[in-house]
Coordinates of C-alpha atoms in Angstrom, one line a residue:
X14 CA -29.8 -18.0 -21.9
X15 CA -30.9 -20.7 -24.3
X16 CA -34.4 -19.6 -25.1
X17 CA -34.9 -16.1 -23.7
X18 CA -35.1 -13.0 -25.9
X19 CA -31.7 -11.4 -26.3
X20 CA -32.0 -7.6 -25.6
X21 CA -28.9 -5.7 -26.7
X22 CA -27.6 -3.4 -23.9
X23 CA -24.3 -2.2 -25.5
X24 CA -21.1 -3.2 -27.2
X25 CA -17.6 -3.8 -26.0
X26 CA -15.6 -1.6 -28.4
X27 CA -12.2 -3.0 -27.4
X28 CA -13.0 -6.5 -28.6
X29 CA -11.4 -7.6 -31.9
X30 CA -14.7 -9.3 -33.0
X31 CA -18.3 -8.1 -32.5
X32 CA -19.0 -8.5 -28.8
X33 CA -22.4 -7.4 -27.4
X34 CA -23.6 -7.1 -23.9
X35 CA -27.2 -8.4 -23.6
X36 CA -29.9 -9.4 -21.2
X37 CA -31.5 -12.7 -21.9
X38 CA -35.1 -12.2 -20.9
X39 CA -37.7 -15.0 -20.3
X40 CA -40.8 -13.9 -18.5
X41 CA -39.8 -12.0 -15.3
X42 CA -36.2 -13.4 -15.4
X43 CA -33.2 -11.6 -16.8
X44 CA -29.7 -12.9 -17.2
X45 CA -26.8 -10.6 -18.2
X46 CA -24.7 -12.2 -20.9
X47 CA -22.2 -11.6 -23.7
X48 CA -23.3 -12.3 -27.3
X49 CA -20.8 -12.8 -30.1
X50 CA -22.5 -13.3 -33.4
X51 CA -20.8 -15.4 -36.0
X52 CA -21.3 -12.7 -38.6
X53 CA -19.1 -10.4 -36.6
X54 CA -16.1 -12.7 -36.6
X55 CA -12.9 -11.6 -38.3
X56 CA -11.6 -14.6 -40.4
X57 CA -8.3 -16.1 -39.2
X58 CA -6.1 -17.8 -41.8
X59 CA -4.7 -20.3 -39.2
X60 CA -8.2 -21.2 -37.8
X61 CA -10.1 -21.8 -41.1
X62 CA -12.4 -24.5 -39.8
X63 CA -15.7 -23.9 -38.0
X64 CA -16.4 -20.7 -36.1
X65 CA -14.8 -18.9 -33.2
X66 CA -18.2 -19.1 -31.5
X67 CA -18.2 -22.9 -31.9
X68 CA -14.7 -23.1 -30.4
X69 CA -15.9 -21.1 -27.4
X70 CA -18.7 -23.6 -26.8
X71 CA -16.4 -26.6 -27.3
X72 CA -14.0 -25.1 -24.7
X73 CA -16.8 -24.7 -22.3
X74 CA -17.8 -28.3 -22.8
X75 CA -14.3 -29.5 -22.0
X76 CA -14.2 -27.3 -18.8
X77 CA -17.5 -28.8 -17.7
X78 CA -16.5 -32.3 -18.5
X79 CA -13.5 -31.8 -16.2
X80 CA -15.9 -30.5 -13.5
X81 CA -13.8 -27.3 -13.1
X82 CA -16.3 -24.6 -14.1
X83 CA -13.5 -22.4 -15.3
X84 CA -15.5 -21.1 -18.2
X85 CA -18.8 -19.3 -17.6
X86 CA -21.9 -21.1 -19.0
X87 CA -21.7 -20.8 -22.8
X88 CA -24.2 -21.8 -25.5
X89 CA -24.6 -21.5 -29.2
X90 CA -28.0 -20.1 -30.3
X91 CA -29.7 -17.6 -32.6
X92 CA -29.8 -13.9 -31.7
X93 CA -30.7 -10.5 -33.0
X94 CA -27.7 -10.7 -35.4
X95 CA -28.0 -14.3 -36.2
X96 CA -26.3 -17.4 -34.7
X97 CA -23.6 -16.8 -32.2
X98 CA -22.1 -17.6 -28.8
X99 CA -23.9 -16.5 -25.7
X100 CA -22.0 -16.6 -22.4
X101 CA -23.0 -15.7 -18.8
X102 CA -21.7 -12.3 -17.7
X103 CA -19.2 -12.5 -14.8
X104 CA -19.7 -9.8 -12.1
X105 CA -16.3 -8.5 -10.8
X106 CA -15.3 -6.0 -8.2
X107 CA -14.8 -2.4 -9.3
X108 CA -11.0 -1.8 -9.5
X109 CA -11.5 1.9 -8.8
X110 CA -11.9 2.6 -5.0
X111 CA -13.0 5.9 -3.6
X112 CA -10.5 8.1 -1.7
X113 CA -10.7 7.9 2.1
X114 CA -10.9 11.2 4.1
X115 CA -8.9 11.1 7.3
X116 CA -8.6 14.3 9.5
X117 CA -9.3 16.6 6.6
X118 CA -6.7 15.0 4.4
X119 CA -7.5 12.7 1.5
X120 CA -5.7 9.3 1.4
X121 CA -5.7 7.4 -1.8
X122 CA -6.1 3.6 -1.4
X123 CA -3.3 1.4 -2.3
X124 CA -3.4 0.2 -5.9
X125 CA -5.1 -3.1 -6.2
X126 CA -3.0 -5.9 -7.6
X127 CA -5.0 -8.1 -10.1
X128 CA -4.5 -11.9 -10.4
X129 CA -2.5 -11.1 -13.5
X130 CA -0.7 -7.7 -13.5
X131 CA 2.2 -5.5 -14.4
X132 CA 4.4 -4.3 -11.5
X133 CA 7.6 -2.2 -11.2
X134 CA 10.6 -4.5 -12.1
X135 CA 12.0 -4.5 -8.6
X136 CA 8.7 -5.2 -6.9
X137 CA 7.2 -8.7 -7.2
X138 CA 4.3 -9.0 -4.7
X139 CA 4.4 -11.8 -2.1
X140 CA 2.4 -14.8 -3.3
X141 CA 3.0 -13.9 -7.0
X142 CA 5.1 -15.5 -9.7
X143 CA 7.2 -13.4 -12.1
X144 CA 6.7 -14.4 -15.7
X145 CA 8.4 -11.8 -17.9
X146 CA 10.4 -8.7 -17.6
X147 CA 9.8 -5.9 -20.2
X148 CA 9.7 -2.2 -20.8
X149 CA 6.4 -0.3 -20.6
X150 CA 5.1 2.4 -23.0
X151 CA 6.9 5.0 -20.9
X152 CA 10.2 3.3 -21.1
X153 CA 10.2 2.0 -17.5
X154 CA 11.1 -1.6 -16.6
X155 CA 8.2 -3.7 -15.5
X156 CA 7.5 -7.4 -14.7
X157 CA 4.5 -9.4 -15.7
X158 CA 3.3 -11.4 -12.7
X159 CA 0.4 -13.7 -11.8
X160 CA -0.9 -14.9 -8.4
X161 CA 0.3 -18.3 -7.1
X162 CA -3.4 -19.3 -6.7
X163 CA -4.8 -22.8 -7.1
X164 CA -7.8 -21.3 -9.0
X165 CA -5.3 -19.9 -11.6
X166 CA -3.3 -23.1 -11.6
X167 CA -6.4 -25.0 -12.6
X168 CA -7.0 -22.5 -15.5
X169 CA -3.3 -22.9 -16.6
X170 CA -3.8 -26.7 -16.9
X171 CA -7.0 -26.1 -18.8
X172 CA -5.2 -23.8 -21.2
X173 CA -2.7 -26.6 -22.0
X174 CA -5.7 -29.0 -22.6
X175 CA -7.4 -26.5 -24.9
X176 CA -4.2 -25.5 -26.6
X177 CA -5.2 -21.9 -25.9
X178 CA -3.5 -19.5 -28.2
X179 CA -4.6 -16.3 -26.5
X180 CA -4.7 -16.4 -22.7
X181 CA -4.2 -12.7 -21.9
X182 CA -4.4 -11.2 -18.5
X183 CA -7.6 -9.4 -19.3
X184 CA -9.2 -12.8 -20.0
X185 CA -8.9 -13.8 -16.4
X186 CA -11.8 -12.6 -14.2
X187 CA -12.2 -12.9 -10.5
X188 CA -16.0 -13.1 -9.9
X189 CA -17.8 -11.6 -6.9
X190 CA -18.8 -15.2 -6.1
X191 CA -15.2 -16.1 -5.4
X192 CA -14.7 -18.0 -8.6
X193 CA -11.9 -17.3 -11.1
X194 CA -13.2 -17.5 -14.7
X195 CA -11.5 -17.5 -18.1
X196 CA -13.2 -15.9 -21.1
X197 CA -12.4 -15.5 -24.9
X198 CA -11.7 -19.0 -26.1
X199 CA -12.3 -18.4 -29.8
X200 CA -8.8 -19.5 -30.8
X201 CA -8.4 -22.8 -28.9
X202 CA -8.3 -26.5 -29.8
X203 CA -6.1 -26.3 -32.9
X204 CA -4.4 -29.6 -33.7
X205 CA -1.0 -27.9 -34.0
X206 CA 0.8 -26.5 -30.9
X207 CA -0.3 -22.9 -30.5
X208 CA -0.2 -22.5 -26.7
X209 CA 0.3 -18.8 -25.7
X210 CA -0.6 -17.8 -22.2
X211 CA 0.5 -15.5 -19.4
X212 CA 0.0 -18.3 -16.9
X213 CA 3.5 -19.9 -17.2
X214 CA 4.3 -19.8 -13.4
X215 CA 3.9 -23.5 -13.0
X216 CA 6.0 -24.5 -16.1
X217 CA 7.7 -27.9 -15.5
X218 CA 5.9 -28.4 -12.2
X219 CA 4.0 -31.5 -11.1
X220 CA 0.3 -31.3 -11.7
X221 CA -1.7 -31.7 -8.5
X222 CA -3.1 -35.2 -8.0
X223 CA -6.8 -34.1 -7.9
X224 CA -6.4 -32.3 -11.3
X225 CA -4.7 -35.3 -12.8
X226 CA -7.5 -37.5 -11.7
X227 CA -10.0 -35.3 -13.5
X228 CA -7.7 -35.4 -16.6
X229 CA -7.7 -39.2 -16.5
X230 CA -11.5 -39.3 -16.5
X231 CA -11.7 -36.7 -19.4
X232 CA -9.3 -38.8 -21.5
X233 CA -11.4 -41.9 -21.0
X234 CA -14.5 -40.0 -22.1
X235 CA -12.9 -38.7 -25.2
X236 CA -11.9 -42.2 -26.5
X237 CA -14.9 -44.2 -25.2
X238 CA -17.0 -45.4 -28.2
X239 CA -20.3 -43.6 -28.3
X240 CA -19.6 -41.2 -25.4
X241 CA -21.7 -38.1 -25.8
X242 CA -18.7 -35.7 -25.1
X243 CA -16.8 -36.5 -28.3
X244 CA -20.1 -36.3 -30.3
X245 CA -20.9 -32.9 -28.8
X246 CA -17.4 -31.6 -29.6
X247 CA -17.6 -32.8 -33.2
X248 CA -20.5 -30.4 -33.8
X249 CA -18.1 -27.5 -33.2
X250 CA -14.6 -28.6 -34.1
X251 CA -13.0 -31.1 -36.6
X252 CA -12.3 -34.7 -36.0
X253 CA -8.6 -34.1 -36.1
X254 CA -9.0 -31.4 -33.4
X255 CA -10.9 -33.8 -31.2
X256 CA -8.2 -36.4 -31.6
X257 CA -5.5 -33.8 -30.9
X258 CA -7.4 -32.9 -27.7
X259 CA -7.4 -36.5 -26.6
X260 CA -3.6 -36.7 -27.3
X261 CA -2.9 -33.6 -25.3
X262 CA -4.8 -35.0 -22.3
X263 CA -3.0 -38.3 -22.6
X264 CA 0.4 -36.5 -22.7
X265 CA -0.4 -34.5 -19.6
X266 CA -1.5 -37.6 -17.7
X267 CA 1.6 -39.5 -18.8
X268 CA 4.1 -36.9 -17.9
X269 CA 2.0 -35.5 -14.9
X270 CA 3.8 -32.2 -15.4
X271 CA 3.1 -28.9 -17.0
X272 CA 5.0 -28.2 -20.2
X273 CA 8.1 -26.0 -20.2
X274 CA 8.0 -22.6 -21.7
X275 CA 8.8 -22.8 -25.4
X276 CA 11.5 -20.7 -26.9
X277 CA 9.3 -18.8 -29.3
X278 CA 6.5 -16.3 -28.4
X279 CA 5.2 -18.1 -25.3
X280 CA 2.8 -15.4 -24.3
X281 CA 0.2 -13.5 -26.4
X282 CA 1.1 -9.9 -27.2
X283 CA 0.0 -7.5 -25.9
X284 CA -0.4 -9.5 -22.7
X285 CA -3.6 -7.6 -21.7

């Protein structure tokens, strides 16, 4: 991913910024990845500093410093359309199952419930947390839910650390390897409070002790003179943003609880 030739396979048209699917090829080895060139970024008035690609890389560095591996391997490098972010592709299960034929009849499989999903308003699956009640495009009442899953809880804590302004349901991927990964971290790490996420199920709850221990270590690294993490981050985000990151970590460690849902726009819209 760092030095192989990037061969463009296709484009993800639904993305708001240029997002290309590539194979990184080095000799006989190929690695599928996502390439977001800086030149394809849409400028954001409230994120004027640096690049979205740089914020994606900085978010990955924080995830790795915590030892959580929530964000797939992400690097900043040159490519066919200039410098950009390159991130490992996450293989996920196909959500469309084939019909099953039983005794000449066709039985459709039960719809698969994703880790973050919309369900009929009167049906919250067992093991899921209800986040928001709304009306869908057809005028039917629905409820936004997410799984009560420790892998998602770890991601929710990371979102607070990163001050993630755009954790949509579609940014949560369950890999075939059993991991749960978060993608699209281009609008993270702002010094002002911009947290918007669909993962509010643990609002106000105690942060598990093992995650708190990791946060304590991260906070020490961020303020330790000469520690390489702060130096690496400063290559992608501003000094004020690094300081704000350290303050958010310190606040989480001090309170040891997830923040409560704010009263204004707590989730990104649309949520997927």
